[in-house]
C-alpha cells in the first residue's frame, strides 16, 4: 500500500489547483484546515492542500453526528482527508466547492500560533516554518520559483553553459570587511561574494557561461534591501563590450519580467501588484551616462559628487523619472572594482553599468566590460593593494588568449522584491538570514 | 559599435556548433587556437570557439606572407577572428572545415601550460581555469549542465515548488564532526549539510517542494567519492510513505538518465561512455530489504554485521549483481538519522531507502519516510542527545497538522560521475573543493 496511490475503492485523488477537472465527480482531497465556520447543522471548512484553498460544505446529516462534531472542533491547520463531490459555484471563492460526504482526521492541531489577527514581523519571521502556509507568502514563493525558471530558461535556451562557481574561495574579491570566514582544514576560507571571476574562466572556455547560486555578504547594515545570504545569477560572455552587456541585460530583464507576468498573474493579483508597472518593462531602457545622471540629479535637487557613487536616495529620485528600468553606465573608476575596464577615452570612468528598477526599487543588475589587458590588470591589483599571488590564475586568462569580455550579476531577491512590489526583501527568500536573524 | 554584433560589412557570425547551417557561405568565427599544423604553403589551424572545434585550412597565397607567417607562429590558445568559407568535408573531424580568407589576431599566447603531453591530476587541477578548455572537461561540464536541467525539469513539471533551503544554519543536523563553522555576528553558524528539515516545512506548506543548492561536509577522507562542497537536490512530499518515495526516486532517476542520454549523446561518446549501461536504466529497479541484502552479501563472500551499515565494498559487490540501479530499504535504525521513521512492524529497521547505482558507483540517492509523531521525535532527539531547543520549529511541523511524509536527496556530482562513467568525482564540478584543494 502506498499513500500517494489511494486504495482502489477510494474516490480519485484531486488537488485544489486542478479541481475544475473534476466537476460533478466525487474526489479525495488531502490537506490542512485553513478556516472553519459552522452552525449546528452545517459547517464550511476551507481546505488548504498546498496547491490552493477550497471552500467545502459539510452537513451534520451527511456526516453523522460523531464525524460532524469532530470536524467542527478541529483547530486551524489540522490535517485531514476529505471525500466529496466537486461543484461549480460562482459564489465560492475560486469558483468551486466540495460537498463533503466523508472525512478522516489525521491530526487535530491545537492553538495554531498564526491566527487571523495581525502579527508583528518578528513574530512571523520566528514562525517562518508555519508562516509559509499563508496565502501571501505562498504567492511570493511562487513568484520566486517562476523567477528562477525564467532566469535559467533565458540562459539555457541561448547557448550559455551553466558553470557553478565555487562557494569556498581562498581570497577576497572586493575587500574583506563583508566576508564570512571559515576554517578550512587549518587555513582560512571565505564564502563567495560573487562568482564572476570564475565565470571569466568559463567564458574563455565555453564562450558564454552563467552561474546561479547562493552568495554571502556579512552586511552590517540591516536595511530592507540586504540579506547576508542571497542568490545571484551571473552570466559572462566572451567577445563582448559594454554595449553588448547592456543589450543582453536589457533583453534578459524584459524576458524575466514578462515570463513572470505571463505565468504568475494569479499570484501577482493575490499580492495586489499593479500589473501595468510590470507590463511597461519593455525595450528600450533609457541608457544614461553617469555624468549625465549627475546633471539630471542636480537639476532635481539631489546633487552628487561626480567622483563619488550614487546613494539609494539618488537612485530613487532618478528612477522616479521613468516608467521602466534605466541603465546608468560609466561610473567613476575610483569607486569601482579593480577588474572593471576603464573607458579608454575617459580613464576616470569605467565601462560598467547598473540597471536600476523603477518605483524606487533601485539596483537590480550590476556589470560591465572587464579589464582584458594583463599589464593594466597587474597595475590595478597593485593599486588596490590586492595579493597578486591569489590572482595568478585570473591573470592567466589574460596571458592565454585574452579577449574583450563582460557580464553582469542580478540578485534574485532584489528582482523578486521589485516584481512582487513588496517593501522588504526578507519575505522573498524562504528562510531569510540577516544581521539579526539566523533562525528558524 | 558592439562586439557581439559585427560591422555591417563583415561576414555573418557563426559558431562551430551551428556551422552546418552555413555551408557554402563566408562566415566569421571567433575563438582560440586549439592546434596547428603547417607546411611552408598551407596551415591547418583548429579553432575552438567554446561551442566546438573546427578544422580550418589557410593558404599562404590566400592570406599573404605577413598574415600567414603571423598565423603559423601563434601559440596554442591564442585568440583570433577568422573569416572564410564553410565547406562540408566528410574527412574533417566534425564533417566541416573553414577555408580561411582573412584573420585578425587578438592576442598571441605564448607557452600555454597544458600541452598534448600527459599531465598529472594535481597539475591539471592547479590549472583548472585553463583545463576547462579541454574537450574531455567540456564534455563533462555539458553532462553536468544537462543533469541540472533534467533534475529541475522533473520537479518543475510535476507541481513541486522550488523552496531554497538556507545555507547558514544555527545547528547541526547530523553531528558536528563534519560541519564547517563561521562566525555570524558574534555567534556560531554552520554551513548546511542538508536542506531536508526545511523541506519538511515546505511540504506541509506547499504539498511538494524541492531544494537544489550547494551543501557542505568537512570530509576528512580524501576519497574519490567525496567533495567538501557539492550540490544536492532534495524533494520532500507530504502524504507519502516509503513505497511512494521509492516510486518517485525510481521514476526521477529514470527520467534524469534518459534525458541526459537523449540530449547529451555526443558528449557521452566523447567520454567513451558505454551507452548500453545507461540505456538499461529502466523501471523497475529491484527493491531489496537490507536484511535480504545481508543474506545475499554473505552468500557472495562479503558478510555484513546486520546491525551495522554497508560499506563501499558491500555496495560494489551487491550492485554488480544487477544491470540497473537497485533500491535497498529498511536499514538498521541504530545507524540512521534521528528523523527517520521506524518500521512499526520491526522497530530495529527504518523506513529508509538508498538507491545504489550500478557498475560500482554506489549510493546516489538516500531518503525515506520521516518520523511524523511528535512524541516519538521528542524521544529520538533525547536518545541522540540533540539540543531540543534548536528543533522546536521542526517539532512544530508535528504539532500543527502532521502528516506522513518523506523525501530523498541526490548528490549531483555522484550522479554525473556515474553517468559520465569516470573514476573520480572531482572532475564533475567546475572548481572542486576537497580536503587538500581550495584553489583555483
PDB file of N, CA, C and O in Angstrom, chain B residues 362-422:
ATOM      1  N   UNK B 362      27.790   2.987  -6.568  1.00  0.00           N
ATOM      2  CA  UNK B 362      27.275   3.100  -5.203  1.00  0.00           C
ATOM      3  C   UNK B 362      26.159   4.103  -5.023  1.00  0.00           C
ATOM      4  O   UNK B 362      25.496   4.499  -5.980  1.00  0.00           O
ATOM      5  N   UNK B 363      25.984   4.548  -3.778  1.00  0.00           N
ATOM      6  CA  UNK B 363      24.825   5.369  -3.402  1.00  0.00           C
ATOM      7  C   UNK B 363      24.756   6.666  -4.196  1.00  0.00           C
ATOM      8  O   UNK B 363      25.679   7.459  -4.193  1.00  0.00           O
ATOM      9  N   UNK B 364      23.633   6.873  -4.872  1.00  0.00           N
ATOM     10  CA  UNK B 364      23.375   8.175  -5.498  1.00  0.00           C
ATOM     11  C   UNK B 364      22.191   8.880  -4.840  1.00  0.00           C
ATOM     12  O   UNK B 364      22.088  10.098  -4.900  1.00  0.00           O
ATOM     13  N   UNK B 365      21.301   8.113  -4.236  1.00  0.00           N
ATOM     14  CA  UNK B 365      20.125   8.688  -3.589  1.00  0.00           C
ATOM     15  C   UNK B 365      19.975   8.052  -2.217  1.00  0.00           C
ATOM     16  O   UNK B 365      20.185   6.851  -2.055  1.00  0.00           O
ATOM     17  N   UNK B 366      19.625   8.896  -1.240  1.00  0.00           N
ATOM     18  CA  UNK B 366      19.264   8.389   0.082  1.00  0.00           C
ATOM     19  C   UNK B 366      18.020   9.117   0.548  1.00  0.00           C
ATOM     20  O   UNK B 366      17.892  10.320   0.334  1.00  0.00           O
ATOM     21  N   UNK B 367      17.102   8.383   1.160  1.00  0.00           N
ATOM     22  CA  UNK B 367      15.892   9.062   1.625  1.00  0.00           C
ATOM     23  C   UNK B 367      14.982   8.121   2.359  1.00  0.00           C
ATOM     24  O   UNK B 367      15.432   7.093   2.872  1.00  0.00           O
ATOM     25  N   UNK B 368      13.699   8.475   2.404  1.00  0.00           N
ATOM     26  CA  UNK B 368      12.742   7.626   3.061  1.00  0.00           C
ATOM     27  C   UNK B 368      11.634   8.406   3.730  1.00  0.00           C
ATOM     28  O   UNK B 368      11.460   9.605   3.472  1.00  0.00           O
ATOM     29  N   UNK B 369      10.903   7.692   4.559  1.00  0.00           N
ATOM     30  CA  UNK B 369       9.791   8.307   5.268  1.00  0.00           C
ATOM     31  C   UNK B 369      10.312   8.924   6.562  1.00  0.00           C
ATOM     32  O   UNK B 369      11.234   8.392   7.187  1.00  0.00           O
ATOM     33  N   UNK B 370       9.724  10.071   6.949  1.00  0.00           N
ATOM     34  CA  UNK B 370      10.193  10.788   8.141  1.00  0.00           C
ATOM     35  C   UNK B 370       9.304  10.453   9.334  1.00  0.00           C
ATOM     36  O   UNK B 370       8.112  10.162   9.162  1.00  0.00           O
ATOM     37  N   UNK B 371       9.870  10.586  10.496  1.00  0.00           N
ATOM     38  CA  UNK B 371       9.070  10.393  11.705  1.00  0.00           C
ATOM     39  C   UNK B 371       8.051  11.526  11.803  1.00  0.00           C
ATOM     40  O   UNK B 371       8.431  12.691  11.822  1.00  0.00           O
ATOM     41  N   UNK B 372       6.761  11.180  11.861  1.00  0.00           N
ATOM     42  CA  UNK B 372       5.737  12.223  11.891  1.00  0.00           C
ATOM     43  C   UNK B 372       5.046  12.339  13.242  1.00  0.00           C
ATOM     44  O   UNK B 372       4.160  13.184  13.417  1.00  0.00           O
ATOM     45  N   UNK B 373       5.451  11.532  14.205  1.00  0.00           N
ATOM     46  CA  UNK B 373       4.843  11.611  15.537  1.00  0.00           C
ATOM     47  C   UNK B 373       5.671  12.521  16.437  1.00  0.00           C
ATOM     48  O   UNK B 373       6.883  12.343  16.581  1.00  0.00           O
ATOM     49  N   UNK B 374       5.008  13.478  17.067  1.00  0.00           N
ATOM     50  CA  UNK B 374       5.706  14.397  17.963  1.00  0.00           C
ATOM     51  C   UNK B 374       6.382  13.647  19.103  1.00  0.00           C
ATOM     52  O   UNK B 374       7.560  13.891  19.413  1.00  0.00           O
ATOM     53  N   UNK B 375       5.660  12.719  19.703  1.00  0.00           N
ATOM     54  CA  UNK B 375       6.202  12.022  20.867  1.00  0.00           C
ATOM     55  C   UNK B 375       7.426  11.191  20.511  1.00  0.00           C
ATOM     56  O   UNK B 375       8.430  11.208  21.227  1.00  0.00           O
ATOM     57  N   UNK B 376       7.324  10.458  19.412  1.00  0.00           N
ATOM     58  CA  UNK B 376       8.461   9.629  19.015  1.00  0.00           C
ATOM     59  C   UNK B 376       9.667  10.518  18.694  1.00  0.00           C
ATOM     60  O   UNK B 376      10.803  10.229  19.087  1.00  0.00           O
ATOM     61  N   UNK B 377       9.413  11.631  18.041  1.00  0.00           N
ATOM     62  CA  UNK B 377      10.506  12.501  17.642  1.00  0.00           C
ATOM     63  C   UNK B 377      11.183  13.127  18.866  1.00  0.00           C
ATOM     64  O   UNK B 377      12.423  13.228  18.929  1.00  0.00           O
ATOM     65  N   UNK B 378      10.375  13.514  19.849  1.00  0.00           N
ATOM     66  CA  UNK B 378      10.938  14.053  21.090  1.00  0.00           C
ATOM     67  C   UNK B 378      11.858  13.023  21.741  1.00  0.00           C
ATOM     68  O   UNK B 378      12.964  13.339  22.197  1.00  0.00           O
ATOM     69  N   UNK B 379      11.383  11.803  21.749  1.00  0.00           N
ATOM     70  CA  UNK B 379      12.164  10.714  22.332  1.00  0.00           C
ATOM     71  C   UNK B 379      13.475  10.512  21.559  1.00  0.00           C
ATOM     72  O   UNK B 379      14.546  10.352  22.150  1.00  0.00           O
ATOM     73  N   UNK B 380      13.393  10.555  20.248  1.00  0.00           N
ATOM     74  CA  UNK B 380      14.587  10.357  19.407  1.00  0.00           C
ATOM     75  C   UNK B 380      15.620  11.468  19.634  1.00  0.00           C
ATOM     76  O   UNK B 380      16.824  11.230  19.629  1.00  0.00           O
ATOM     77  N   UNK B 381      15.118  12.686  19.773  1.00  0.00           N
ATOM     78  CA  UNK B 381      16.028  13.814  19.978  1.00  0.00           C
ATOM     79  C   UNK B 381      16.792  13.639  21.292  1.00  0.00           C
ATOM     80  O   UNK B 381      17.994  13.904  21.365  1.00  0.00           O
ATOM     81  N   UNK B 382      16.078  13.143  22.317  1.00  0.00           N
ATOM     82  CA  UNK B 382      16.757  12.861  23.591  1.00  0.00           C
ATOM     83  C   UNK B 382      17.760  11.730  23.430  1.00  0.00           C
ATOM     84  O   UNK B 382      18.898  11.825  23.884  1.00  0.00           O
ATOM     85  N   UNK B 383      17.311  10.673  22.759  1.00  0.00           N
ATOM     86  CA  UNK B 383      18.155   9.497  22.564  1.00  0.00           C
ATOM     87  C   UNK B 383      19.447   9.854  21.840  1.00  0.00           C
ATOM     88  O   UNK B 383      20.522   9.352  22.169  1.00  0.00           O
ATOM     89  N   UNK B 384      19.334  10.738  20.833  1.00  0.00           N
ATOM     90  CA  UNK B 384      20.517  11.144  20.071  1.00  0.00           C
ATOM     91  C   UNK B 384      21.262  12.302  20.733  1.00  0.00           C
ATOM     92  O   UNK B 384      22.202  12.841  20.160  1.00  0.00           O
ATOM     93  N   UNK B 385      20.770  12.717  21.935  1.00  0.00           N
ATOM     94  CA  UNK B 385      21.409  13.804  22.684  1.00  0.00           C
ATOM     95  C   UNK B 385      21.529  15.076  21.845  1.00  0.00           C
ATOM     96  O   UNK B 385      22.569  15.734  21.812  1.00  0.00           O
ATOM     97  N   UNK B 386      20.447  15.408  21.156  1.00  0.00           N
ATOM     98  CA  UNK B 386      20.424  16.637  20.351  1.00  0.00           C
ATOM     99  C   UNK B 386      19.766  17.748  21.162  1.00  0.00           C
ATOM    100  O   UNK B 386      18.915  17.472  22.019  1.00  0.00           O
ATOM    101  N   UNK B 387      20.147  18.986  20.943  1.00  0.00           N
ATOM    102  CA  UNK B 387      19.566  20.087  21.712  1.00  0.00           C
ATOM    103  C   UNK B 387      18.145  20.393  21.238  1.00  0.00           C
ATOM    104  O   UNK B 387      17.961  20.937  20.149  1.00  0.00           O
ATOM    105  N   UNK B 388      17.175  20.046  22.061  1.00  0.00           N
ATOM    106  CA  UNK B 388      15.770  20.147  21.643  1.00  0.00           C
ATOM    107  C   UNK B 388      15.374  21.569  21.230  1.00  0.00           C
ATOM    108  O   UNK B 388      14.573  21.755  20.310  1.00  0.00           O
ATOM    109  N   UNK B 389      15.963  22.586  21.922  1.00  0.00           N
ATOM    110  CA  UNK B 389      15.537  23.966  21.648  1.00  0.00           C
ATOM    111  C   UNK B 389      15.791  24.347  20.188  1.00  0.00           C
ATOM    112  O   UNK B 389      15.047  25.135  19.606  1.00  0.00           O
ATOM    113  N   UNK B 390      16.826  23.762  19.573  1.00  0.00           N
ATOM    114  CA  UNK B 390      17.101  24.070  18.160  1.00  0.00           C
ATOM    115  C   UNK B 390      16.064  23.457  17.234  1.00  0.00           C
ATOM    116  O   UNK B 390      15.932  23.854  16.083  1.00  0.00           O
ATOM    117  N   UNK B 391      15.395  22.435  17.733  1.00  0.00           N
ATOM    118  CA  UNK B 391      14.472  21.707  16.860  1.00  0.00           C
ATOM    119  C   UNK B 391      13.012  22.054  17.134  1.00  0.00           C
ATOM    120  O   UNK B 391      12.131  21.418  16.582  1.00  0.00           O
ATOM    121  N   UNK B 392      12.771  23.060  17.963  1.00  0.00           N
ATOM    122  CA  UNK B 392      11.385  23.395  18.289  1.00  0.00           C
ATOM    123  C   UNK B 392      10.571  23.704  17.024  1.00  0.00           C
ATOM    124  O   UNK B 392       9.428  23.292  16.886  1.00  0.00           O
ATOM    125  N   UNK B 393      11.173  24.456  16.102  1.00  0.00           N
ATOM    126  CA  UNK B 393      10.440  24.795  14.874  1.00  0.00           C
ATOM    127  C   UNK B 393      10.119  23.526  14.073  1.00  0.00           C
ATOM    128  O   UNK B 393       9.038  23.406  13.484  1.00  0.00           O
ATOM    129  N   UNK B 394      11.059  22.585  14.085  1.00  0.00           N
ATOM    130  CA  UNK B 394      10.882  21.327  13.359  1.00  0.00           C
ATOM    131  C   UNK B 394       9.796  20.492  14.034  1.00  0.00           C
ATOM    132  O   UNK B 394       8.975  19.838  13.366  1.00  0.00           O
ATOM    133  N   UNK B 395       9.777  20.552  15.368  1.00  0.00           N
ATOM    134  CA  UNK B 395       8.732  19.843  16.111  1.00  0.00           C
ATOM    135  C   UNK B 395       7.357  20.467  15.856  1.00  0.00           C
ATOM    136  O   UNK B 395       6.343  19.759  15.860  1.00  0.00           O
ATOM    137  N   UNK B 396       7.324  21.791  15.626  1.00  0.00           N
ATOM    138  CA  UNK B 396       6.055  22.450  15.289  1.00  0.00           C
ATOM    139  C   UNK B 396       5.370  21.784  14.101  1.00  0.00           C
ATOM    140  O   UNK B 396       4.135  21.772  14.007  1.00  0.00           O
ATOM    141  N   UNK B 397       6.171  21.259  13.174  1.00  0.00           N
ATOM    142  CA  UNK B 397       5.581  20.617  11.989  1.00  0.00           C
ATOM    143  C   UNK B 397       4.783  19.374  12.393  1.00  0.00           C
ATOM    144  O   UNK B 397       3.902  18.934  11.655  1.00  0.00           O
ATOM    145  N   UNK B 398       5.112  18.797  13.557  1.00  0.00           N
ATOM    146  CA  UNK B 398       4.363  17.652  14.094  1.00  0.00           C
ATOM    147  C   UNK B 398       3.255  18.113  15.033  1.00  0.00           C
ATOM    148  O   UNK B 398       2.374  17.325  15.390  1.00  0.00           O
ATOM    149  N   UNK B 399       3.324  19.367  15.488  1.00  0.00           N
ATOM    150  CA  UNK B 399       2.295  19.885  16.400  1.00  0.00           C
ATOM    151  C   UNK B 399       1.075  20.393  15.643  1.00  0.00           C
ATOM    152  O   UNK B 399      -0.027  20.425  16.167  1.00  0.00           O
ATOM    153  N   UNK B 400       1.311  20.861  14.424  1.00  0.00           N
ATOM    154  CA  UNK B 400       0.234  21.515  13.684  1.00  0.00           C
ATOM    155  C   UNK B 400      -0.022  20.806  12.361  1.00  0.00           C
ATOM    156  O   UNK B 400       0.559  21.140  11.330  1.00  0.00           O
ATOM    157  N   UNK B 401      -0.832  19.776  12.426  1.00  0.00           N
ATOM    158  CA  UNK B 401      -1.232  19.093  11.204  1.00  0.00           C
ATOM    159  C   UNK B 401      -0.170  18.173  10.626  1.00  0.00           C
ATOM    160  O   UNK B 401       0.118  18.224   9.437  1.00  0.00           O
ATOM    161  N   UNK B 402       0.367  17.310  11.494  1.00  0.00           N
ATOM    162  CA  UNK B 402       1.392  16.392  10.987  1.00  0.00           C
ATOM    163  C   UNK B 402       0.767  15.385  10.022  1.00  0.00           C
ATOM    164  O   UNK B 402      -0.404  14.988  10.184  1.00  0.00           O
ATOM    165  N   UNK B 403       1.493  15.014   9.005  1.00  0.00           N
ATOM    166  CA  UNK B 403       1.038  14.014   8.026  1.00  0.00           C
ATOM    167  C   UNK B 403       2.209  13.099   7.689  1.00  0.00           C
ATOM    168  O   UNK B 403       3.364  13.488   7.843  1.00  0.00           O
ATOM    169  N   UNK B 404       1.913  11.884   7.230  1.00  0.00           N
ATOM    170  CA  UNK B 404       3.006  11.036   6.747  1.00  0.00           C
ATOM    171  C   UNK B 404       3.710  11.748   5.600  1.00  0.00           C
ATOM    172  O   UNK B 404       3.042  12.318   4.733  1.00  0.00           O
ATOM    173  N   UNK B 405       5.028  11.751   5.615  1.00  0.00           N
ATOM    174  CA  UNK B 405       5.744  12.453   4.539  1.00  0.00           C
ATOM    175  C   UNK B 405       7.146  11.893   4.426  1.00  0.00           C
ATOM    176  O   UNK B 405       7.644  11.231   5.335  1.00  0.00           O
ATOM    177  N   UNK B 406       7.750  12.185   3.307  1.00  0.00           N
ATOM    178  CA  UNK B 406       9.099  11.691   3.076  1.00  0.00           C
ATOM    179  C   UNK B 406       9.724  12.373   1.890  1.00  0.00           C
ATOM    180  O   UNK B 406       9.119  13.245   1.253  1.00  0.00           O
ATOM    181  N   UNK B 407      10.955  11.985   1.617  1.00  0.00           N
ATOM    182  CA  UNK B 407      11.670  12.588   0.500  1.00  0.00           C
ATOM    183  C   UNK B 407      13.026  11.936   0.360  1.00  0.00           C
ATOM    184  O   UNK B 407      13.305  10.916   0.990  1.00  0.00           O
ATOM    185  N   UNK B 408      13.842  12.526  -0.479  1.00  0.00           N
ATOM    186  CA  UNK B 408      15.183  11.963  -0.655  1.00  0.00           C
ATOM    187  C   UNK B 408      16.141  13.043  -1.103  1.00  0.00           C
ATOM    188  O   UNK B 408      15.731  14.167  -1.427  1.00  0.00           O
ATOM    189  N   UNK B 409      17.403  12.710  -1.081  1.00  0.00           N
ATOM    190  CA  UNK B 409      18.424  13.620  -1.577  1.00  0.00           C
ATOM    191  C   UNK B 409      19.289  12.909  -2.595  1.00  0.00           C
ATOM    192  O   UNK B 409      19.579  11.718  -2.455  1.00  0.00           O
ATOM    193  N   UNK B 410      19.662  13.640  -3.655  1.00  0.00           N
ATOM    194  CA  UNK B 410      20.604  13.081  -4.615  1.00  0.00           C
ATOM    195  C   UNK B 410      21.749  14.058  -4.805  1.00  0.00           C
ATOM    196  O   UNK B 410      21.533  15.244  -5.080  1.00  0.00           O
ATOM    197  N   UNK B 411      22.952  13.576  -4.634  1.00  0.00           N
ATOM    198  CA  UNK B 411      24.135  14.394  -4.872  1.00  0.00           C
ATOM    199  C   UNK B 411      24.370  14.518  -6.365  1.00  0.00           C
ATOM    200  O   UNK B 411      24.511  13.506  -7.058  1.00  0.00           O
ATOM    201  N   UNK B 412      24.392  15.752  -6.855  1.00  0.00           N
ATOM    202  CA  UNK B 412      24.557  15.980  -8.293  1.00  0.00           C
ATOM    203  C   UNK B 412      25.850  15.360  -8.811  1.00  0.00           C
ATOM    204  O   UNK B 412      25.853  14.694  -9.857  1.00  0.00           O
ATOM    205  N   UNK B 413      26.931  15.586  -8.102  1.00  0.00           N
ATOM    206  CA  UNK B 413      28.229  15.135  -8.624  1.00  0.00           C
ATOM    207  C   UNK B 413      28.340  13.616  -8.651  1.00  0.00           C
ATOM    208  O   UNK B 413      29.012  13.055  -9.507  1.00  0.00           O
ATOM    209  N   UNK B 414      27.690  12.938  -7.697  1.00  0.00           N
ATOM    210  CA  UNK B 414      27.704  11.465  -7.747  1.00  0.00           C
ATOM    211  C   UNK B 414      26.934  10.969  -8.959  1.00  0.00           C
ATOM    212  O   UNK B 414      27.330  10.018  -9.618  1.00  0.00           O
ATOM    213  N   UNK B 415      25.827  11.644  -9.243  1.00  0.00           N
ATOM    214  CA  UNK B 415      25.041  11.285 -10.425  1.00  0.00           C
ATOM    215  C   UNK B 415      25.868  11.499 -11.692  1.00  0.00           C
ATOM    216  O   UNK B 415      25.928  10.630 -12.566  1.00  0.00           O
ATOM    217  N   UNK B 416      26.531  12.647 -11.794  1.00  0.00           N
ATOM    218  CA  UNK B 416      27.292  12.971 -13.004  1.00  0.00           C
ATOM    219  C   UNK B 416      28.488  12.019 -13.166  1.00  0.00           C
ATOM    220  O   UNK B 416      28.795  11.588 -14.277  1.00  0.00           O
ATOM    221  N   UNK B 417      29.131  11.683 -12.050  1.00  0.00           N
ATOM    222  CA  UNK B 417      30.257  10.748 -12.103  1.00  0.00           C
ATOM    223  C   UNK B 417      29.820   9.419 -12.717  1.00  0.00           C
ATOM    224  O   UNK B 417      30.478   8.875 -13.612  1.00  0.00           O
ATOM    225  N   UNK B 418      28.696   8.944 -12.243  1.00  0.00           N
ATOM    226  CA  UNK B 418      28.155   7.672 -12.735  1.00  0.00           C
ATOM    227  C   UNK B 418      27.734   7.790 -14.205  1.00  0.00           C
ATOM    228  O   UNK B 418      28.118   6.946 -15.041  1.00  0.00           O
ATOM    229  N   UNK B 419      26.987   8.817 -14.542  1.00  0.00           N
ATOM    230  CA  UNK B 419      26.509   8.948 -15.922  1.00  0.00           C
ATOM    231  C   UNK B 419      27.691   9.082 -16.885  1.00  0.00           C
ATOM    232  O   UNK B 419      27.691   8.500 -17.971  1.00  0.00           O
ATOM    233  N   UNK B 420      28.692   9.853 -16.479  1.00  0.00           N
ATOM    234  CA  UNK B 420      29.871  10.014 -17.343  1.00  0.00           C
ATOM    235  C   UNK B 420      30.745   8.756 -17.344  1.00  0.00           C
ATOM    236  O   UNK B 420      31.576   8.592 -18.239  1.00  0.00           O
ATOM    237  N   UNK B 421      30.602   7.937 -16.324  1.00  0.00           N
ATOM    238  CA  UNK B 421      31.420   6.731 -16.231  1.00  0.00           C
ATOM    239  C   UNK B 421      32.882   7.016 -15.964  1.00  0.00           C
ATOM    240  O   UNK B 421      33.762   6.350 -16.512  1.00  0.00           O
ATOM    241  N   UNK B 422      33.131   8.024 -15.130  1.00  0.00           N
ATOM    242  CA  UNK B 422      34.516   8.406 -14.841  1.00  0.00           C
ATOM    243  C   UNK B 422      34.886   8.000 -13.420  1.00  0.00           C
ATOM    244  O   UNK B 422      34.008   7.812 -12.566  1.00  0.00           O
TER     245      UNK B 422
END
